[in-house]
PDB file of C-alpha atoms and ligand atoms in Angstrom:
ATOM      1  CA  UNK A   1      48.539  57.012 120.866  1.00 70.00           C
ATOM      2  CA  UNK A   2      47.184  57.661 117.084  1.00 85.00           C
ATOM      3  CA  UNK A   3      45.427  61.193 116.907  1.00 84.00           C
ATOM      4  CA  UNK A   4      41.998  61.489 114.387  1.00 93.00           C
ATOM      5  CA  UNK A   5      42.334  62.457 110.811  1.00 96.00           C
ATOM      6  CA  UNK A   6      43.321  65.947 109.951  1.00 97.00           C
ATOM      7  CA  UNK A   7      44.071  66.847 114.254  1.00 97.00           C
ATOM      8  CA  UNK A   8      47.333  66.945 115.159  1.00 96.00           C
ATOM      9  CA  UNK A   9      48.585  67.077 111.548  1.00 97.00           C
ATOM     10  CA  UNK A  10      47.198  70.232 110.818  1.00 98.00           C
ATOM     11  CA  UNK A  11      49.864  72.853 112.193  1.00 96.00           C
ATOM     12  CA  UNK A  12      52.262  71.003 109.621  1.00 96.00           C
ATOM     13  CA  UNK A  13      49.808  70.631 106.605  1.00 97.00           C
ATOM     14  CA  UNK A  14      51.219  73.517 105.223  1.00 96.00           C
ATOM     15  CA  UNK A  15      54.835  72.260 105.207  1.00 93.00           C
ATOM     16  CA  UNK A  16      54.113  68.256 104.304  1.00 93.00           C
ATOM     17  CA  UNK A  17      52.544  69.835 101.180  1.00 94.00           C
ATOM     18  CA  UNK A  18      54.991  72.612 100.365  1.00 91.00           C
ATOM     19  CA  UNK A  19      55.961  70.745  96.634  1.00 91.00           C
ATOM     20  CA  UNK A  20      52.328  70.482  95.707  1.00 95.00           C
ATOM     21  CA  UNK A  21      51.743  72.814  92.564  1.00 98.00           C
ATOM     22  CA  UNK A  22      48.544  74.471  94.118  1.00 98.00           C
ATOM     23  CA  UNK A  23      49.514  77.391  91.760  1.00 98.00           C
ATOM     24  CA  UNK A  24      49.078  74.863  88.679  1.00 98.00           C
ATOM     25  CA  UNK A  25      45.985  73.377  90.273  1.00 98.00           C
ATOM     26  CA  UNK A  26      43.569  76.255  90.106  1.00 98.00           C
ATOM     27  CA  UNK A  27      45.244  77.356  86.936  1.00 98.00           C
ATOM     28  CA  UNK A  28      43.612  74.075  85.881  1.00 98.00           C
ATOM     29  CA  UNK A  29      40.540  74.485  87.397  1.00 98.00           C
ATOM     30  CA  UNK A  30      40.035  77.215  85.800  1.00 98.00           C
ATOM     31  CA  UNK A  31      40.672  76.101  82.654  1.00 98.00           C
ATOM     32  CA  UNK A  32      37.842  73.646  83.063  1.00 98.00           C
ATOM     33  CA  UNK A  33      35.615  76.142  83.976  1.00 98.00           C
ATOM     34  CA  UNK A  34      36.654  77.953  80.967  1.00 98.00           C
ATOM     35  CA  UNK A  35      36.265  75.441  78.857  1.00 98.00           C
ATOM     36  CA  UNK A  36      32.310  74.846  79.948  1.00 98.00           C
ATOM     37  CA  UNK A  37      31.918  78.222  79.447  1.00 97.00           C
ATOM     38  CA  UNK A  38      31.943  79.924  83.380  1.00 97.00           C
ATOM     39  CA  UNK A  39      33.609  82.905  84.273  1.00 98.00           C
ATOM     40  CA  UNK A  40      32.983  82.434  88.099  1.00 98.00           C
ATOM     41  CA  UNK A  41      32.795  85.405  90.539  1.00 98.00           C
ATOM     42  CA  UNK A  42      31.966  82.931  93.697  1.00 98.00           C
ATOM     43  CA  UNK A  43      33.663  80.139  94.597  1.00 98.00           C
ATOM     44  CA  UNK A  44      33.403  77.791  97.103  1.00 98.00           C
ATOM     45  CA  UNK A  45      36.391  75.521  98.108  1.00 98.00           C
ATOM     46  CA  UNK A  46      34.923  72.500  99.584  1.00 98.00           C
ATOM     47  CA  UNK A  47      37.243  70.878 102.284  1.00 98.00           C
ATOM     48  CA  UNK A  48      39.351  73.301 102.121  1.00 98.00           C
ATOM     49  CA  UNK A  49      42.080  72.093 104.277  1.00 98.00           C
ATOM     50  CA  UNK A  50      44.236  74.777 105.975  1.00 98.00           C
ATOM     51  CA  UNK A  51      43.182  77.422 102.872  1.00 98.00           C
ATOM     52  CA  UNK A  52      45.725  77.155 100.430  1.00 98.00           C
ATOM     53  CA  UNK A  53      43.634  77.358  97.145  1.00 98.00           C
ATOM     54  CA  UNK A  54      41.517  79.357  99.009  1.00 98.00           C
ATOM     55  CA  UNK A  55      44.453  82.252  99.234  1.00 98.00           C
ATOM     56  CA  UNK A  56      45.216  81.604  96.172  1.00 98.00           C
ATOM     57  CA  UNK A  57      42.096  82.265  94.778  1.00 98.00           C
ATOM     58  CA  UNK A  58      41.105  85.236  96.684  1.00 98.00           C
ATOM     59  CA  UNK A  59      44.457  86.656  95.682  1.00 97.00           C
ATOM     60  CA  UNK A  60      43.141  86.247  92.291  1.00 98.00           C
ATOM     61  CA  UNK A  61      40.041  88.355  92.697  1.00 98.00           C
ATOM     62  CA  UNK A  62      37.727  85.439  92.708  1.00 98.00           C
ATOM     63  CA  UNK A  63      35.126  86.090  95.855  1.00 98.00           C
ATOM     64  CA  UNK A  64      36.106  82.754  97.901  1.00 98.00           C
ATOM     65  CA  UNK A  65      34.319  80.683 101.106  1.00 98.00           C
ATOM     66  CA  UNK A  66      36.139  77.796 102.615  1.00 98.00           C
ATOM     67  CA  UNK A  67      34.562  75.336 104.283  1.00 98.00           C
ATOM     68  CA  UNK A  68      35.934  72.195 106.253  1.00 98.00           C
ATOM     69  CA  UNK A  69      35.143  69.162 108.889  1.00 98.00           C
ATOM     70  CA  UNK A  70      38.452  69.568 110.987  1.00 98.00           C
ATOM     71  CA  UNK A  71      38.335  72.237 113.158  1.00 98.00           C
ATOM     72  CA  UNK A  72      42.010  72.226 113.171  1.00 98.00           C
ATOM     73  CA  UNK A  73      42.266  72.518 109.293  1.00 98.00           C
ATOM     74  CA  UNK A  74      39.866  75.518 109.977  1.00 98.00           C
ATOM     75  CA  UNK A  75      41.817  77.355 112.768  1.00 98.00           C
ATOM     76  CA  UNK A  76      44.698  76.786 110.321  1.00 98.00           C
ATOM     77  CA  UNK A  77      43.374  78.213 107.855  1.00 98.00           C
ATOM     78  CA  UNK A  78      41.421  81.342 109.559  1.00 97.00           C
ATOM     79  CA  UNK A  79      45.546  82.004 111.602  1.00 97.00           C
ATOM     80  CA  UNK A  80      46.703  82.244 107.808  1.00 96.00           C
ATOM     81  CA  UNK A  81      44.516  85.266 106.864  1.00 94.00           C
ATOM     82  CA  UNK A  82      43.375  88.783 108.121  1.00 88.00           C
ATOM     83  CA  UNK A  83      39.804  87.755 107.915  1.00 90.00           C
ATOM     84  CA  UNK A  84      39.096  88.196 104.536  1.00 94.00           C
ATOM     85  CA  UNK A  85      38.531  84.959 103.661  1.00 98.00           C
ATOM     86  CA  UNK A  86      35.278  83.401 105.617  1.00 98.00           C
ATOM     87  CA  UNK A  87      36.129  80.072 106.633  1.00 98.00           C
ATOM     88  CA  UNK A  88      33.925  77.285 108.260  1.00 98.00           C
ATOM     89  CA  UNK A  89      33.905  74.133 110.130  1.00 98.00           C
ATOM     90  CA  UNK A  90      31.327  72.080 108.967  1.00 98.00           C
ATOM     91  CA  UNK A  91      31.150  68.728 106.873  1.00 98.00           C
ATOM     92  CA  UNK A  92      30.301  68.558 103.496  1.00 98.00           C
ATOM     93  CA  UNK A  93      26.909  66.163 103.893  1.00 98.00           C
ATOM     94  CA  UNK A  94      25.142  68.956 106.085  1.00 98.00           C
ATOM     95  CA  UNK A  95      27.209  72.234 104.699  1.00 98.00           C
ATOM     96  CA  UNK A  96      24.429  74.705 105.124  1.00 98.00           C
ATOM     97  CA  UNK A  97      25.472  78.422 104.230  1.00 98.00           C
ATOM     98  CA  UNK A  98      23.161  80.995 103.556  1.00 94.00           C
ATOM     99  CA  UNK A  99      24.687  81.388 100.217  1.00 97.00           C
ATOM    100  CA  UNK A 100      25.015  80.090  96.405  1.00 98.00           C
ATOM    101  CA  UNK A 101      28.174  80.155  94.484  1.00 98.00           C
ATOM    102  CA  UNK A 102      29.177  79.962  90.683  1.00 98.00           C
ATOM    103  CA  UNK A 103      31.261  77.034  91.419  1.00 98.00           C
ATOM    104  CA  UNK A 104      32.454  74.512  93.898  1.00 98.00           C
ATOM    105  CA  UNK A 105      35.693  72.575  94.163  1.00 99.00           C
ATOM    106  CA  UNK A 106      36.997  69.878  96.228  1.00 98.00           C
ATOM    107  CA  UNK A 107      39.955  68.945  95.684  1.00 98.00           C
ATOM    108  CA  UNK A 108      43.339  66.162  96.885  1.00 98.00           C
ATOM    109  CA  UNK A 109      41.192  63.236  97.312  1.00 96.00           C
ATOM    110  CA  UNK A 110      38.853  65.354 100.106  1.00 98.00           C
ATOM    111  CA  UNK A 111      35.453  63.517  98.725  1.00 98.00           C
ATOM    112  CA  UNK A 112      37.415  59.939  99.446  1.00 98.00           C
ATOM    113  CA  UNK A 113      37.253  60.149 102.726  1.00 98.00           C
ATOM    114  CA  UNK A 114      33.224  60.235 102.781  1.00 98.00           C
ATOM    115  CA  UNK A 115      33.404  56.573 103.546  1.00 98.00           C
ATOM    116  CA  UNK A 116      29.802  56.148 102.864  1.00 98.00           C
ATOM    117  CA  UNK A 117      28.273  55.719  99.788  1.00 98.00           C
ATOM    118  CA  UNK A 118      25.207  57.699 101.440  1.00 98.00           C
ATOM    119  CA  UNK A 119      27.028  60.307 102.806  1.00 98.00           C
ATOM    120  CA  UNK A 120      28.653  60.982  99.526  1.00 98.00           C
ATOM    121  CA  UNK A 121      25.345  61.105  97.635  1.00 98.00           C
ATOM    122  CA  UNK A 122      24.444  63.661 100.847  1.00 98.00           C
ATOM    123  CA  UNK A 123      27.189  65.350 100.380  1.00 98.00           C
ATOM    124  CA  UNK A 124      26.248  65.849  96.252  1.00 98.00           C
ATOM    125  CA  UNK A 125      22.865  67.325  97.177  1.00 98.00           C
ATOM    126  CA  UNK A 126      24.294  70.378  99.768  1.00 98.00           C
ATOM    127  CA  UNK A 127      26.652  70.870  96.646  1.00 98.00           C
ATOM    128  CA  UNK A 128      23.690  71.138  94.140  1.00 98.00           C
ATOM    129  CA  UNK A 129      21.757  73.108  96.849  1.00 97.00           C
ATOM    130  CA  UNK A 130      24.558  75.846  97.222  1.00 98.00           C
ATOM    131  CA  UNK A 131      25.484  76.400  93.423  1.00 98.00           C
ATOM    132  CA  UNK A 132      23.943  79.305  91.375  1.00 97.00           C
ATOM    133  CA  UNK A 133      21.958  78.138  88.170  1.00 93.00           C
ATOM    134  CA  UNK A 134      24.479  76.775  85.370  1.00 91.00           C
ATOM    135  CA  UNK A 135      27.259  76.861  88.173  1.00 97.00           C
ATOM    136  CA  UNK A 136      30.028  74.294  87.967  1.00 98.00           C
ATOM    137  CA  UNK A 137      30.966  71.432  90.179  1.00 98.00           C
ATOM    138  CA  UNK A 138      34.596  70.551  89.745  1.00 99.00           C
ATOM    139  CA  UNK A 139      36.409  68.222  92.081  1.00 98.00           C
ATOM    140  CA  UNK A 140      38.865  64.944  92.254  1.00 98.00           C
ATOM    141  CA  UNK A 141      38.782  61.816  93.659  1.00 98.00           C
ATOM    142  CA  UNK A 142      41.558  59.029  93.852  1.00 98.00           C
ATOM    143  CA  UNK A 143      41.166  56.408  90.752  1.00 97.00           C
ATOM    144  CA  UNK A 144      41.269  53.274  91.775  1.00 97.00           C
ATOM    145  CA  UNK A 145      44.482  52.494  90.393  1.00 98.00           C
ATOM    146  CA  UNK A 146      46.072  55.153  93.307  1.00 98.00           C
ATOM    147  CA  UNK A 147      44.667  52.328  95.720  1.00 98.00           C
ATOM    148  CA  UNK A 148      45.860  49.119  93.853  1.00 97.00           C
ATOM    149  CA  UNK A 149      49.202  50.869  93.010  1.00 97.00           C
ATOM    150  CA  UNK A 150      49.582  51.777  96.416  1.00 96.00           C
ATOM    151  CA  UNK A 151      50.553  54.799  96.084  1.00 95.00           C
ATOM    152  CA  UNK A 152      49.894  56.037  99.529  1.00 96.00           C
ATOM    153  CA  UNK A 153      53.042  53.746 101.088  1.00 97.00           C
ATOM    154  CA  UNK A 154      55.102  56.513 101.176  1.00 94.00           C
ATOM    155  CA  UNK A 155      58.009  57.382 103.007  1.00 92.00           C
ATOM    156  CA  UNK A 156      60.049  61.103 103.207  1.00 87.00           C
ATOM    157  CA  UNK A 157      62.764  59.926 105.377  1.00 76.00           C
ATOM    158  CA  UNK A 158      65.867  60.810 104.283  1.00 66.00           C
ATOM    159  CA  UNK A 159      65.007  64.344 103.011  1.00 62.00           C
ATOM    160  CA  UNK A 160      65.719  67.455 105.672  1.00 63.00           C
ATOM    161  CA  UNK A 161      62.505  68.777 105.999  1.00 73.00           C
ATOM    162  CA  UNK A 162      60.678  70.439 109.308  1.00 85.00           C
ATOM    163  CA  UNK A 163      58.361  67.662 108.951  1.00 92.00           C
ATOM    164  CA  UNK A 164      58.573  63.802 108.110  1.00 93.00           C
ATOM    165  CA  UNK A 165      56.862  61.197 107.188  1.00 95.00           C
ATOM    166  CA  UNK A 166      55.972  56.743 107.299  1.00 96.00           C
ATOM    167  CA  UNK A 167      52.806  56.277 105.435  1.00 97.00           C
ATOM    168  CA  UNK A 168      51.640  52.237 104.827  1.00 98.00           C
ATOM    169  CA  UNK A 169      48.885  51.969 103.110  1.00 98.00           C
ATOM    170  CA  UNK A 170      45.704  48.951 103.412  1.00 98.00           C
ATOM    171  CA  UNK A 171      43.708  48.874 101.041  1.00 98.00           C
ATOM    172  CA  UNK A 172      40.701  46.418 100.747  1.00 98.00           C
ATOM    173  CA  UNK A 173      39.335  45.638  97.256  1.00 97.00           C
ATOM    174  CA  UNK A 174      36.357  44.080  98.910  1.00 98.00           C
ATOM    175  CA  UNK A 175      35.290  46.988 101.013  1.00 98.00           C
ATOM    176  CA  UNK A 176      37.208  49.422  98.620  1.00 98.00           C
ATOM    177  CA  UNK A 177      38.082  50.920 102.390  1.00 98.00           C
ATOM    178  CA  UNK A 178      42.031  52.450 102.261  1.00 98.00           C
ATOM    179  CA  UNK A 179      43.412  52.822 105.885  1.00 98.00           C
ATOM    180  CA  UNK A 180      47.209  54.847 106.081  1.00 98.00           C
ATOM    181  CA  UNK A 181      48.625  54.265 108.688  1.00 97.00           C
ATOM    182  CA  UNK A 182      50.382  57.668 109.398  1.00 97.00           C
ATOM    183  CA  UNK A 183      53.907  57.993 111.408  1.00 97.00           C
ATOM    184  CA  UNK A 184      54.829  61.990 111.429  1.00 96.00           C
ATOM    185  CA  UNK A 185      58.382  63.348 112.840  1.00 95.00           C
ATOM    186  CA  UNK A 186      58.291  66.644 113.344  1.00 94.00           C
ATOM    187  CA  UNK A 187      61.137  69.196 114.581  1.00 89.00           C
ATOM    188  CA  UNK A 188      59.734  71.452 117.283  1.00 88.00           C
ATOM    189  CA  UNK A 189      62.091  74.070 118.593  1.00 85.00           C
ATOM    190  CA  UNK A 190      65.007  71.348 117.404  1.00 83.00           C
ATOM    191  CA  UNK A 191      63.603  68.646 119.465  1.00 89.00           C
ATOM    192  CA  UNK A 192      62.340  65.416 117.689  1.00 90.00           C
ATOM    193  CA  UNK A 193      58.505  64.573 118.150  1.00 94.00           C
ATOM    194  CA  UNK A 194      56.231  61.753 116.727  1.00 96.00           C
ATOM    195  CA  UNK A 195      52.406  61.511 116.172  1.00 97.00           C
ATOM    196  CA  UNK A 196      50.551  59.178 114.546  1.00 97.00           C
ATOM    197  CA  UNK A 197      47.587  59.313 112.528  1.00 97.00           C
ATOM    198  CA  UNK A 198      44.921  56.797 110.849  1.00 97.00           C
ATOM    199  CA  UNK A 199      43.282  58.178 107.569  1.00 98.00           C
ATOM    200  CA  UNK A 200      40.221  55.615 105.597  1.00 98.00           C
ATOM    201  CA  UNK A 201      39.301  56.660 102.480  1.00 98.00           C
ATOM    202  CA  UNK A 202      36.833  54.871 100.257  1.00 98.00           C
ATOM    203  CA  UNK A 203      37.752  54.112  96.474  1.00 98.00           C
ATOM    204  CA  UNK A 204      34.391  54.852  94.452  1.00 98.00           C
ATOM    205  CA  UNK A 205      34.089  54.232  90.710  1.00 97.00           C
ATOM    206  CA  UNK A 206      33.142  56.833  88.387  1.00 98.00           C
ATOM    207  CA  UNK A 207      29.775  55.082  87.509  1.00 98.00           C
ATOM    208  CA  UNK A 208      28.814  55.103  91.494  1.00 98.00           C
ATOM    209  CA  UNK A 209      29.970  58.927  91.058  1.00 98.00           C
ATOM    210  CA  UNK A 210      28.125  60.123  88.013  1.00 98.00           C
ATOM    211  CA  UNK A 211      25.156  58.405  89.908  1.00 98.00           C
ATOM    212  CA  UNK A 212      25.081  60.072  92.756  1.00 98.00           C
ATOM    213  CA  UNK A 213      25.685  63.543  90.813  1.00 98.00           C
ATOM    214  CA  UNK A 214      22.996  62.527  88.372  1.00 97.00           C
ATOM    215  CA  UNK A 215      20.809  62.057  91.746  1.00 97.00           C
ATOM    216  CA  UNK A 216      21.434  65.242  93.294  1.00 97.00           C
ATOM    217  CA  UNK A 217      20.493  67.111  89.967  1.00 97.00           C
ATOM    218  CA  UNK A 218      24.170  67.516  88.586  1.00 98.00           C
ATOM    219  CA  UNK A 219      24.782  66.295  84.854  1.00 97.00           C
ATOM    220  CA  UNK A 220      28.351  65.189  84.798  1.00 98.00           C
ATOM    221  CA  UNK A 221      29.908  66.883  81.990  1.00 98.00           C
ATOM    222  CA  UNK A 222      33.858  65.019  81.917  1.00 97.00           C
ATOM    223  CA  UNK A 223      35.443  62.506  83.922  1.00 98.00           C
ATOM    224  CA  UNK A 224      39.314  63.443  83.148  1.00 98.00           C
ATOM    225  CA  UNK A 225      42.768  62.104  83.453  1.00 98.00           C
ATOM    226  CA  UNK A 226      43.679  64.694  86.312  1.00 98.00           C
ATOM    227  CA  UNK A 227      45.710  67.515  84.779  1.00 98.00           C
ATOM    228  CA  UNK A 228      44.502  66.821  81.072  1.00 98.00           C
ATOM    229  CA  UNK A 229      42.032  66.998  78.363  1.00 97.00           C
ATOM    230  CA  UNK A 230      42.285  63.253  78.343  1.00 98.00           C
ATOM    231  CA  UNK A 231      38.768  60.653  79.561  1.00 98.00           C
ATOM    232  CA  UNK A 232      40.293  59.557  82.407  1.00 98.00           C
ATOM    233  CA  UNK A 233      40.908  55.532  81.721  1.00 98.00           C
ATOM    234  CA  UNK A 234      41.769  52.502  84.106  1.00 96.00           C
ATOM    235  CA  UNK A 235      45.033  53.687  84.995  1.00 98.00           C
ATOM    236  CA  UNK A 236      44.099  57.215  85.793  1.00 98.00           C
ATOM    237  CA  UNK A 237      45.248  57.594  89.688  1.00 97.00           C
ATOM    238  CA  UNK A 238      43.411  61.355  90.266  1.00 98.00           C
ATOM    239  CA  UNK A 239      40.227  61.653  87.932  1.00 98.00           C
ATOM    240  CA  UNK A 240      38.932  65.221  87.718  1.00 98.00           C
ATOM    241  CA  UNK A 241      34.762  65.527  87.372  1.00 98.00           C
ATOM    242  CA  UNK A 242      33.508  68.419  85.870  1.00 98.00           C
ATOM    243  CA  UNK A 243      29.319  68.655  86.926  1.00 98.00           C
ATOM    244  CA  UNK A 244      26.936  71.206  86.036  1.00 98.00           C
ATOM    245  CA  UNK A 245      23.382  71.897  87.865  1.00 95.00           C
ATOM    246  CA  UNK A 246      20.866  70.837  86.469  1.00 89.00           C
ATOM    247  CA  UNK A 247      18.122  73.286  85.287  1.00 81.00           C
ATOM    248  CA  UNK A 248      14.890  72.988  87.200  1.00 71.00           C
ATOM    249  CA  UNK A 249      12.815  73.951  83.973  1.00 60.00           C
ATOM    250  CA  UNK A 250      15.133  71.138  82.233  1.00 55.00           C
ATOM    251  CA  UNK A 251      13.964  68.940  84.830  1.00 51.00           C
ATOM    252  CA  UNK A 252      10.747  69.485  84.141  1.00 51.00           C
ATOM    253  CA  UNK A 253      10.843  69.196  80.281  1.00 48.00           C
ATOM    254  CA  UNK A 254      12.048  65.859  81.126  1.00 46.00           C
ATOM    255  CA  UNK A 255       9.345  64.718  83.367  1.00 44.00           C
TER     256      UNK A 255
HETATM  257  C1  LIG B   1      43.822  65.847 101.758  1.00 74.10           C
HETATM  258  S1  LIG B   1      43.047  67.172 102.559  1.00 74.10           S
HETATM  259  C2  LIG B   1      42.833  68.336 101.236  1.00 74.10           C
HETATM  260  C3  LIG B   1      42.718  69.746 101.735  1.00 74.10           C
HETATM  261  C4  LIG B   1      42.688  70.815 100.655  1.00 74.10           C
HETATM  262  N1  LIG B   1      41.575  70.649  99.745  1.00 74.10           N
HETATM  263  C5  LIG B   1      43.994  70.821  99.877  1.00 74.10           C
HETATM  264  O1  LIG B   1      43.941  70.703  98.640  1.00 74.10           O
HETATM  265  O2  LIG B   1      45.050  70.976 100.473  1.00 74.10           O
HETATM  266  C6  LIG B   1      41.419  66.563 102.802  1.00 74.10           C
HETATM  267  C7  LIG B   1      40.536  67.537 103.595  1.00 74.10           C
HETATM  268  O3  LIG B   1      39.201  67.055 103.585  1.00 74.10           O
HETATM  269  C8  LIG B   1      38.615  67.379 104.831  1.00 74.10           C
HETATM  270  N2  LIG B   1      37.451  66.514 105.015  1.00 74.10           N
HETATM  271  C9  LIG B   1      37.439  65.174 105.074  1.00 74.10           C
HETATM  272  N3  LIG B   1      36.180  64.724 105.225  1.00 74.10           N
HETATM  273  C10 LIG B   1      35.386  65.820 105.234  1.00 74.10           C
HETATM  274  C11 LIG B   1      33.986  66.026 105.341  1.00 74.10           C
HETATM  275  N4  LIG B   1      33.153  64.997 105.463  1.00 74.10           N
HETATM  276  N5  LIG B   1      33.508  67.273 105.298  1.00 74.10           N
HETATM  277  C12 LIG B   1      34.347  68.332 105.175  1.00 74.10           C
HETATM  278  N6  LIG B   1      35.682  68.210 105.084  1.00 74.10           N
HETATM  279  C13 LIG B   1      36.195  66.963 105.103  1.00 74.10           C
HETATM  280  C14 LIG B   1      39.728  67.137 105.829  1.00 74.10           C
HETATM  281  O4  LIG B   1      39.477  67.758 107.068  1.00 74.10           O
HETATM  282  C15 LIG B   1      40.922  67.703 105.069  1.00 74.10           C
HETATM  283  O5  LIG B   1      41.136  69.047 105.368  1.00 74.10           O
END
């Protein structure tokens, strides 16, 4: 039987992703941030997942929400803290918090799995509608060379870990629609147990993105090779956006 997205997975987020440089990630973030001239207090962290750049912002003073569609991501996350660290289930085209925030990430392909151009765009607007004047929108999506390179056919067998992987990846250059098939192993108590998992993510390019920012009153200050300075380019398989709010009086002038 093959579990939903981001279900049964979720107890061993934490250790599939143990070598991902989180640390390096929101040292990166904010640089960009930095680099547009925020000093954030508030932060929101957009499909959060089970909270890990969450905790590590919080642990850096930074004033942090989570938010996420999985209620198993969430429970993961909220077991991983003593509370001080609000977390929410909800998705990001109808996040509704009674709150605005100097800046909002999403990050590890999150906004990819909005399969629906719509959605997306929906998604945009709660962003622009929760984000303090001037505040910063920075986030990733997949390039579409991740898709065409496949680079989510992976396998970890071979490697001790508590948790293992099959990942075959479909991706469909007509519908830009990537399904991964997911085959997990996971070592409970010493016993051996499967669970499988199908994950769709849609490849967007960055035109259709700076669109729909442009739409939901966000200028889209740099599309970037993920981890650089650098435009981001063809073969660019994460692309970091960088998206400010637009200025209602701005708006106006431009009327
Ligand atoms: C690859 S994980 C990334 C999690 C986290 N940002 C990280 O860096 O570890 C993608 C996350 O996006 C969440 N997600 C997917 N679609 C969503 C939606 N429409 N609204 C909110 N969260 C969503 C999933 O539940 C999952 O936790």
């Amino acid at each position: 039987m093959c579990a939903e997205q981001f279900t049964e997975v979720a107890p061993w987020y934490d250790d599939l992703m143990a070598e991902v440089p989180y640390q390096n990630w929101v040292r990166y973030v904010e640089k960009l941030a930095q680099l547009h001239g925020l000093s954030p207090k508030s932060v929101l962290d957009l499909a959060c997942g089970t909270g890990r750049v969450s905790r590590i912002l919080a642990q850096k003073g930074y004033a942090v929400v989570g938010v996420d569609g999985s209620p198993a991501m969430i429970r993961e996350a909220q077991s991983k803290t003593n509370g001080e660290i609000p977390f929410y289930c909800q998705r990001m085209q109808e996040l509704s918090l009674n709150q605005r925030f100097d800046l909002v990430i999403c990050l590890f392909d999150s906004l990819n799995y909005i399969t629906e151009p719509s959605e997306l765009q929906a998604a945009f607007c709660r962003v622009s509608e929760h984000l303090n004047p001037e505040g910063l929108f920075i986030f990733d999506v997949n390039g579409e060379a991740a898709y065409t390179n496949n680079l989510f056919t992976q396998t970890s067998l071979g490697r001790w870990r508590k948790v293992q992987y099959v990942w075959q990846a479909d991706y469909n250059p007509s519908t830009r629609i990537c399904e991964v098939h997911m085959r997990f192993i996971v070592n409970e108590n010493g016993r051996k147990r499967e669970f499988f998992e199908v994950h769709r993510q849609r490849c967007y390019t960055v035109l259709e993105i700076q669109n729909y920012l442009q739409q939901a009153g966000l200028e889209c200050l740099e599309c970037l090779d993920a981890f650089t300075t650098r435009p981001a380019t063809k073969a660019s398989d994460r692309i970091y956006f960088v998206a400010r709010k637009i200025l209602a009086e701005h708006n106006q002038s431009h009327e």
